[in-house]
Coordinates of C-alpha atoms in Angstrom, one line a residue:
M1 CA -2.7 10.9 18.0
I2 CA -6.0 12.4 19.1
V3 CA -6.3 16.2 19.3
S4 CA -9.2 18.4 20.2
L5 CA -8.7 22.0 19.3
P6 CA -11.4 24.5 20.4
T7 CA -10.4 28.2 19.9
A8 CA -11.6 30.7 22.4
A9 CA -12.3 33.6 20.1
Y10 CA -14.4 33.4 17.0
L11 CA -14.7 29.7 16.4
K12 CA -14.6 26.3 17.9
K13 CA -12.5 23.8 16.1
E14 CA -11.8 20.2 17.1
V15 CA -9.1 18.1 15.6
V16 CA -8.8 14.4 16.2
S17 CA -5.7 12.7 14.7
S18 CA -4.9 9.0 14.9
L19 CA -1.7 7.5 13.6
A20 CA -1.6 3.8 12.8
A21 CA 1.5 1.9 13.9
N22 CA 2.3 -1.5 15.3
V23 CA 4.6 -0.6 18.2
T24 CA 6.1 2.7 19.5
D25 CA 8.8 3.8 21.8
K26 CA 6.6 6.2 23.9
I27 CA 3.1 7.5 24.3
F28 CA 2.9 11.3 24.1
F29 CA 0.0 13.4 25.3
L30 CA -0.2 17.1 24.6
C31 CA -3.2 17.9 26.7
R32 CA -6.3 16.0 27.9
S33 CA -9.0 18.4 28.9
Q34 CA -11.7 16.5 27.0
W35 CA -10.3 13.1 28.0
N36 CA -10.0 11.5 31.4
P37 CA -6.5 11.7 32.8
D38 CA -6.6 8.0 33.5
T39 CA -6.6 7.4 29.7
A40 CA -2.8 7.5 29.7
L41 CA -1.5 4.3 28.3
H42 CA 1.7 2.5 29.3
E43 CA 4.6 2.4 26.9
G44 CA 4.3 0.0 24.1
H45 CA 0.5 -0.4 24.4
V46 CA -1.4 -0.9 21.2
V47 CA -4.9 0.6 21.2
S48 CA -7.5 -2.0 20.3
T49 CA -10.7 -1.4 18.4
Q50 CA -12.8 -1.2 21.5
E51 CA -10.4 1.2 23.2
L52 CA -10.3 3.5 20.1
T53 CA -14.1 3.5 20.1
E54 CA -14.2 4.7 23.7
L55 CA -11.4 7.3 23.1
L56 CA -13.3 8.8 20.2
Q57 CA -16.6 9.2 22.1
P58 CA -15.7 12.6 23.8
A59 CA -15.2 14.1 20.3
F60 CA -18.8 13.1 19.3
T61 CA -20.3 14.6 22.4
Q62 CA -19.2 18.1 21.6
N63 CA -21.5 20.7 20.0
S64 CA -19.6 20.3 16.7
R65 CA -20.8 17.3 14.7
N66 CA -19.0 17.9 11.4
L67 CA -16.2 15.4 11.1
I68 CA -13.3 15.3 8.5
L69 CA -11.4 12.1 8.0
F70 CA -8.0 12.6 6.3
L71 CA -7.1 9.2 5.1
Q72 CA -3.6 8.3 3.9
D73 CA -2.3 5.0 2.6
T74 CA 0.6 4.6 5.0
L75 CA 1.8 6.6 8.1
S76 CA 3.5 5.8 11.4
V77 CA 4.4 8.0 14.4
D78 CA 8.1 7.5 13.5
D79 CA 7.5 9.4 10.2
F80 CA 7.1 12.7 12.2
T81 CA 10.6 12.3 13.6
Y82 CA 12.3 10.8 10.6
F83 CA 11.1 13.3 8.0
S84 CA 11.3 16.3 10.2
E85 CA 14.9 15.7 11.3
A86 CA 16.4 13.9 8.4
Y87 CA 15.8 16.7 5.9
G88 CA 17.3 19.7 7.8
N89 CA 15.1 22.8 7.7
K90 CA 12.3 21.2 5.7
N91 CA 9.3 20.4 7.8
P92 CA 6.7 18.4 5.9
F93 CA 4.3 18.4 8.8
Q94 CA 4.2 22.2 9.3
N95 CA 0.4 22.6 9.2
V96 CA -0.2 19.5 11.3
Q97 CA 2.2 20.8 14.0
E98 CA 0.7 24.2 14.0
I99 CA -2.7 22.7 14.7
L100 CA -1.3 20.6 17.5
Q101 CA 0.6 23.5 19.1
S102 CA -2.6 25.7 19.1
S103 CA -4.7 22.9 20.6
P104 CA -5.6 23.3 24.3
S105 CA -7.0 19.7 24.3
S106 CA -5.3 16.8 22.6
L107 CA -4.5 13.1 22.9
V108 CA -1.8 11.2 21.1
L109 CA -2.1 7.5 20.3
P110 CA 1.1 6.5 18.5
A111 CA 0.2 2.8 18.5
V112 CA -3.2 1.8 17.1
D113 CA -4.1 -1.7 16.0
C114 CA -4.5 -2.1 12.3
K115 CA -7.8 -3.8 12.7
A116 CA -9.1 -0.7 14.6
T117 CA -8.1 1.6 11.7
R118 CA -9.6 -0.9 9.2
H119 CA -13.0 -0.5 10.7
L120 CA -12.7 3.2 11.6
L121 CA -14.8 4.4 8.7
S122 CA -17.6 2.0 9.3
F123 CA -17.6 2.9 13.0
L124 CA -17.8 6.6 12.2
Q125 CA -20.7 6.0 9.9
E126 CA -22.6 4.0 12.5
S127 CA -21.8 6.6 15.3
G128 CA -24.2 9.2 13.9
D129 CA -26.5 10.2 11.1
W130 CA -23.8 11.6 8.9
K131 CA -24.0 12.9 5.4
L132 CA -21.1 11.1 3.8
T133 CA -19.0 13.1 1.3
N134 CA -15.9 11.6 -0.4
I135 CA -13.3 14.1 -1.5
T136 CA -10.9 12.6 -4.1
N137 CA -10.0 15.5 -6.3
L138 CA -8.3 17.3 -3.3
D139 CA -9.8 20.6 -4.5
V140 CA -11.5 22.2 -1.5
S141 CA -12.4 25.5 -3.1
Q142 CA -15.7 24.2 -4.3
L143 CA -16.5 22.2 -1.2
E144 CA -20.1 22.8 0.1
V145 CA -20.9 22.0 3.7
N146 CA -24.5 22.0 4.8
T147 CA -24.3 22.6 8.6
S148 CA -28.0 21.9 9.2
K149 CA -27.1 18.2 9.6
P150 CA -23.9 16.3 10.6
N151 CA -21.4 15.9 7.8
L152 CA -18.7 13.2 7.4
L153 CA -16.1 14.3 4.9
V154 CA -13.6 11.6 3.8
V155 CA -10.5 13.2 2.2
Q156 CA -8.4 10.7 0.4
L157 CA -4.8 12.0 0.4
Q158 CA -2.3 11.1 -2.3
S159 CA -0.3 7.9 -1.9
L160 CA 3.2 7.9 -0.4
V161 CA 4.4 5.1 -2.6
S162 CA 7.0 6.5 -4.9
G163 CA 6.7 5.2 -8.4
L164 CA 3.7 6.3 -10.4
N165 CA 3.6 9.9 -9.1
G166 CA 7.3 10.3 -9.6
I167 CA 7.7 12.1 -6.2
S168 CA 9.4 11.1 -3.0
P169 CA 7.5 10.2 0.1
L170 CA 8.7 13.5 1.7
E171 CA 7.2 15.5 -1.1
A172 CA 4.0 13.6 -0.9
I173 CA 3.7 14.1 2.9
A174 CA 4.4 17.8 2.4
E175 CA 1.7 18.1 -0.2
N176 CA -0.8 16.2 2.0
D177 CA 0.1 18.6 4.8
K178 CA -0.8 21.6 2.6
I179 CA -4.1 20.0 1.7
I180 CA -4.9 19.6 5.4
G181 CA -3.9 23.2 6.0
R182 CA -6.0 24.6 3.1
L183 CA -9.2 22.7 4.1
T184 CA -9.0 23.5 7.8
M185 CA -8.3 27.2 7.1
D186 CA -11.2 27.3 4.6
L187 CA -13.6 25.9 7.2
Q188 CA -12.2 28.3 9.8
E189 CA -12.9 31.3 7.6
R190 CA -16.5 30.1 7.1
G191 CA -16.9 29.8 10.8
I192 CA -17.8 26.1 10.6
H193 CA -17.3 23.9 13.7
F194 CA -15.6 20.6 12.9
S195 CA -13.5 17.7 14.1
V196 CA -10.7 16.1 12.2
I197 CA -9.2 12.6 12.1
Y198 CA -5.8 12.2 10.5
T199 CA -4.9 8.5 10.1
A200 CA -3.7 5.9 7.7
V201 CA -5.0 2.5 6.7
R202 CA -1.7 0.8 7.5
P203 CA 1.7 1.6 9.1
S204 CA 4.6 2.7 7.0
R205 CA 7.1 1.3 9.4
I206 CA 6.9 -2.1 11.1
S207 CA 9.1 -2.4 14.2
R208 CA 10.8 -5.7 14.6
R209 CA 10.6 -7.4 18.0
T210 CA 14.1 -8.3 19.2
D211 CA 13.1 -10.0 22.5
V212 CA 12.2 -13.3 21.0
M213 CA 14.1 -16.4 20.1
W214 CA 15.5 -16.8 16.6
E215 CA 13.4 -19.8 15.8
L216 CA 10.2 -17.6 16.3
R217 CA 11.4 -14.9 14.0
R218 CA 9.8 -16.2 10.8
Q219 CA 6.5 -16.6 12.6
L220 CA 6.6 -13.1 14.0
M221 CA 7.5 -11.6 10.6
A222 CA 4.7 -13.5 9.0
T223 CA 2.2 -12.2 11.6
E224 CA 3.4 -8.6 11.0
E225 CA 3.1 -9.1 7.3
E226 CA -0.5 -10.2 7.8
D227 CA -1.2 -7.3 10.1
S228 CA -0.1 -4.8 7.5
L229 CA -2.9 -6.0 5.3
S230 CA -5.2 -3.5 6.9
Y231 CA -8.3 -3.8 4.7
P232 CA -10.2 -6.7 3.1
P233 CA -10.1 -7.4 -0.6
L234 CA -12.9 -6.2 -2.9
N235 CA -15.4 -9.0 -3.5
V236 CA -18.0 -9.4 -6.2
T237 CA -20.9 -11.8 -5.5
T238 CA -23.5 -13.6 -7.5
G239 CA -26.3 -14.5 -5.1
N240 CA -24.7 -15.7 -2.0
D241 CA -21.4 -16.8 -3.6
T242 CA -18.3 -14.7 -4.2
C243 CA -17.1 -15.0 -7.7
I244 CA -14.3 -12.4 -7.9
L245 CA -11.7 -11.3 -5.3
F246 CA -9.4 -8.3 -5.9
Y247 CA -6.8 -6.8 -3.7
A248 CA -3.9 -4.2 -4.1
S249 CA -1.9 -2.3 -1.6
N250 CA -1.7 0.6 -4.2
F251 CA -4.0 1.0 -7.2
S252 CA -3.1 4.2 -9.1
L253 CA -3.4 5.6 -12.7
K254 CA -1.9 8.6 -14.5
A255 CA -3.6 10.2 -17.5
N256 CA -1.6 12.1 -20.1
N257 CA 1.5 12.0 -17.8
S258 CA -0.1 14.7 -15.7
V259 CA -3.3 13.7 -13.9
S260 CA -2.7 11.2 -11.1
I261 CA -5.6 9.1 -9.9
D262 CA -5.2 7.1 -6.7
L263 CA -8.1 4.6 -6.5
T264 CA -6.8 2.6 -3.5
N265 CA -9.0 4.1 -0.8
A266 CA -12.0 4.4 -3.1
T267 CA -11.8 0.7 -4.1
F268 CA -10.9 -1.0 -0.8
V269 CA -11.4 1.3 2.2
T270 CA -14.5 3.5 1.4
Q271 CA -15.6 1.2 -1.4
N272 CA -16.9 4.1 -3.3
V273 CA -16.9 2.0 -6.5
N274 CA -19.7 0.4 -8.5
T275 CA -19.1 -3.3 -9.5
S276 CA -22.6 -4.0 -10.8
S277 CA -21.4 -4.4 -14.3
S278 CA -19.1 -7.3 -13.4
E279 CA -19.8 -10.7 -15.0
C280 CA -19.0 -14.1 -13.7
S281 CA -19.1 -17.6 -15.3
S282 CA -17.0 -20.7 -15.3
I283 CA -15.3 -19.7 -18.6
N284 CA -15.1 -15.9 -18.7
T285 CA -15.1 -13.4 -15.9
T286 CA -15.0 -9.6 -16.0
L287 CA -14.3 -7.4 -13.0
S288 CA -15.8 -3.9 -13.7
L289 CA -14.9 -1.0 -11.5
K290 CA -16.8 2.2 -12.0
Y291 CA -15.8 5.5 -10.3
T292 CA -17.7 8.8 -10.3
N293 CA -15.7 12.0 -10.4
P294 CA -12.4 10.4 -9.3
V295 CA -10.5 13.6 -10.1
N296 CA -11.2 17.0 -11.7
G297 CA -11.8 16.7 -15.4
I298 CA -13.0 13.1 -15.3
S299 CA -16.7 12.5 -14.7
N300 CA -16.8 8.7 -15.0
L301 CA -14.1 6.1 -15.1
E302 CA -14.5 2.4 -15.6
I303 CA -11.7 -0.2 -15.4
R304 CA -12.3 -3.7 -16.6
F305 CA -10.2 -6.8 -15.8
L306 CA -11.1 -9.6 -18.4
M307 CA -10.2 -13.1 -17.3
S308 CA -10.7 -16.5 -18.9
N309 CA -10.6 -20.1 -17.7
K310 CA -9.2 -22.5 -20.4
F311 CA -7.9 -26.1 -20.5
Y312 CA -4.3 -26.6 -21.7
G313 CA -3.3 -30.0 -22.9
A314 CA 0.4 -29.5 -22.3
S315 CA -0.2 -29.2 -18.5
A316 CA -3.4 -31.3 -18.5
R317 CA -5.2 -28.8 -16.4
N318 CA -7.3 -25.6 -16.5
W319 CA -5.5 -22.2 -16.1
S320 CA -7.1 -18.8 -15.3
T321 CA -5.6 -16.0 -17.3
L322 CA -6.0 -12.2 -17.1
D323 CA -6.2 -11.6 -20.8
S324 CA -6.6 -7.8 -21.0
V325 CA -7.3 -4.6 -19.0
E326 CA -9.6 -1.9 -20.4
I327 CA -10.0 1.7 -19.3
V328 CA -13.1 3.7 -20.4
Q329 CA -13.1 7.4 -19.6
D330 CA -16.4 9.3 -19.7
G331 CA -17.9 6.6 -21.9
E332 CA -15.9 7.9 -24.9
K333 CA -12.2 7.3 -24.6
F334 CA -11.3 3.6 -24.7
A335 CA -7.9 2.2 -23.8
K336 CA -7.0 -1.4 -24.0
F337 CA -3.9 -3.2 -22.6
N338 CA -2.7 -6.7 -23.3
V339 CA -1.4 -8.5 -20.3
S340 CA 1.8 -10.6 -19.9
V341 CA 2.7 -13.2 -17.3
I342 CA -0.6 -13.1 -15.3
S343 CA -1.9 -16.6 -15.2
A344 CA -2.4 -19.3 -12.5
P345 CA -3.9 -22.8 -12.2
A346 CA -7.7 -22.3 -12.2
E347 CA -7.9 -23.4 -8.5
Y348 CA -5.3 -20.8 -7.4
S349 CA -5.3 -17.0 -7.1
F350 CA -2.6 -14.9 -8.8
H351 CA -0.2 -12.6 -6.9
C352 CA 2.4 -10.2 -8.1
Q353 CA 4.4 -7.5 -6.3
L354 CA 4.3 -5.0 -9.1
V355 CA 2.0 -4.8 -12.1
G356 CA 1.7 -1.9 -14.5
T357 CA 2.8 -0.3 -17.7
S358 CA 6.5 0.1 -16.8
N359 CA 9.0 -2.1 -18.5
V360 CA 10.7 -3.0 -15.2
Y361 CA 7.6 -4.6 -13.6
P362 CA 7.4 -8.4 -13.5
A363 CA 3.9 -8.4 -15.0
R364 CA 3.3 -5.8 -17.7
L365 CA 0.3 -4.1 -19.2
I366 CA 1.1 -3.6 -22.8
P367 CA -0.9 -0.8 -24.7
S368 CA -2.8 -2.3 -27.7
N369 CA -4.3 0.9 -29.1
N370 CA -3.3 4.6 -29.3
E371 CA -5.5 5.7 -26.4
A372 CA -3.8 3.2 -24.0
K373 CA -0.5 5.1 -24.6
N374 CA -1.9 8.0 -22.7
W375 CA -2.3 6.0 -19.5
D376 CA 0.2 4.8 -16.9
V377 CA -1.0 2.1 -14.5
F378 CA 0.7 1.2 -11.2
I379 CA -0.6 -1.7 -9.0
S380 CA 1.4 -3.0 -6.1
R381 CA 0.8 -6.3 -4.3
L382 CA -1.9 -7.3 -6.7
Q383 CA -3.9 -10.4 -5.9
I384 CA -6.8 -11.5 -8.0
Q385 CA -9.0 -14.5 -8.4
G386 CA -12.0 -15.0 -10.7
F387 CA -12.7 -18.7 -10.5
N388 CA -13.2 -21.5 -8.0
I389 CA -13.4 -19.2 -4.9
E390 CA -14.3 -21.0 -1.7
N391 CA -15.4 -19.5 1.6
S392 CA -15.0 -16.0 0.2
Q393 CA -11.2 -16.2 0.6
F394 CA -8.2 -16.2 -1.7
S395 CA -6.9 -19.7 -2.6
Y396 CA -3.2 -20.5 -2.6
A397 CA -1.4 -17.8 -4.6
S398 CA 0.6 -18.5 -7.7
D399 CA 3.3 -15.7 -7.8
C400 CA 4.5 -13.9 -10.9
T401 CA 8.1 -14.3 -9.8
G402 CA 9.6 -17.5 -11.3
F403 CA 11.8 -19.9 -9.4
F404 CA 15.0 -18.6 -11.0
T405 CA 15.0 -15.0 -9.7
P406 CA 17.9 -12.6 -10.6
G407 CA 19.5 -13.3 -7.3
I408 CA 19.4 -17.0 -7.9
W409 CA 20.9 -16.6 -11.4
M410 CA 23.6 -14.4 -10.0
G411 CA 24.5 -17.0 -7.5
L412 CA 24.5 -19.8 -10.0
V413 CA 26.7 -17.9 -12.5
T414 CA 29.1 -16.9 -9.8
S415 CA 29.3 -20.5 -8.5
I416 CA 29.9 -21.8 -12.1
I417 CA 32.7 -19.3 -12.7
L418 CA 34.4 -20.2 -9.4
L419 CA 34.0 -23.9 -10.0
W420 CA 35.6 -23.5 -13.5
I421 CA 38.5 -21.6 -12.0
L422 CA 39.0 -24.3 -9.4
T423 CA 38.8 -27.1 -12.0
Y424 CA 41.3 -25.3 -14.2
G425 CA 43.7 -24.8 -11.3
I426 CA 43.5 -28.5 -10.3
H427 CA 44.0 -29.5 -14.0
M428 CA 47.1 -27.3 -14.3
I429 CA 48.5 -28.7 -11.0
M430 CA 48.0 -32.2 -12.3
Q431 CA 50.0 -31.4 -15.4
L432 CA 53.2 -30.6 -13.4
T433 CA 56.0 -33.2 -13.7
T434 CA 59.2 -33.8 -11.8
N435 CA 62.6 -34.6 -13.2
S436 CA 63.4 -38.4 -13.5
R437 CA 67.2 -37.7 -13.1
F438 CA 69.1 -35.9 -10.3
D439 CA 72.6 -34.6 -9.9
D440 CA 75.2 -36.7 -8.0
P441 CA 77.3 -34.3 -6.0
K442 CA 80.3 -36.7 -6.2
G443 CA 80.0 -37.3 -10.0
P444 CA 80.0 -35.2 -13.1
A445 CA 77.2 -32.8 -13.8
L446 CA 74.0 -34.2 -15.1
S447 CA 73.2 -33.3 -18.7
V448 CA 69.6 -33.6 -19.8
P449 CA 69.0 -33.4 -23.6
Q450 CA 66.3 -31.0 -24.7
T451 CA 64.4 -33.8 -26.3
E452 CA 63.8 -35.5 -22.9

């Protein structure tokens, strides 16, 4: 969804909003005074990287050169209908809808290729001499904007993944909507001309294609799964070689059960992270992630992943193991976690759907000192490799889920119980015997002694 919103009275404001989705049921345009009427797209069209570049050009040719990018982890056009109608009178997109309704010029793009949104930030940086400012603490009251030169403000909204934050996606969307409203209202009151992009790095809903043959279903689902990986992994290089690869669909922390820190966008999208302290060798590897002012109250935050490569005689091969995770806050507070069930053959990468401090996660981070008890860690779809990387790509992944999953155990136990019942029933039927003597209707009654 692309919207340009100039007001006629005291200020000119332009808003550009783009929602990432794979497919959509319709294309909806509010108004197109800045865009050519021929830009209407047919139903089901997915905007490519080149098309998105061309559609954004009119916003850059306006007098206003201040641009705000509201970046969310997941969002699809269906969320506007689902969350607005499924929850009665609650409207989590109130500020966004007010901006759209007051816009005399807008363009809606419900279907944008994930590759286009993946390269959106780099394209924006190349499109002008922007002064890049990353806003992660979501506190806009102290925001300073120098209008003497173009500004690119990247606002990393909180994640919609329910788990670490303890709030539902509806509440997270509503909170993000309030942040958008506060920032735009603050810039309005200052009389600053600006443009806004509201988008996500990947879709929250993936539509399934039904007009295909069943034998192609697995292939299509695999393609859609790959498309949802909308940003590349973080890589650490030594010279020209990549020695560490790290990826997560959500990478979040919580300090003292109150301060939530979402590091996903800063690590993988904007890459506002310093990895210069990382160390690589054939025996020990350390991935060091340093963040500056990730949230209010924390000036510096470093997270270390310590991995080792050892030979184990029982399996007659080398295994790479994530031994521990360390968190250093402001150079003083040191938290260390021991790691369970994160290992793979040295030639493989390691993958796990959920990794963190919760007891229900397949791979756990276990606090090993008192400071670690003040931190909660949540990592979803973790994939990491610190040894034997070829062509700067992940090797075959060894998953943390064993062969005997809870579903398999349930099926085996149920099958064993049913088999035992069947065996017992057959055994009881085989124990049934028939009488060896029968009454003769013409003779005296048959008497069978109790001993027989």
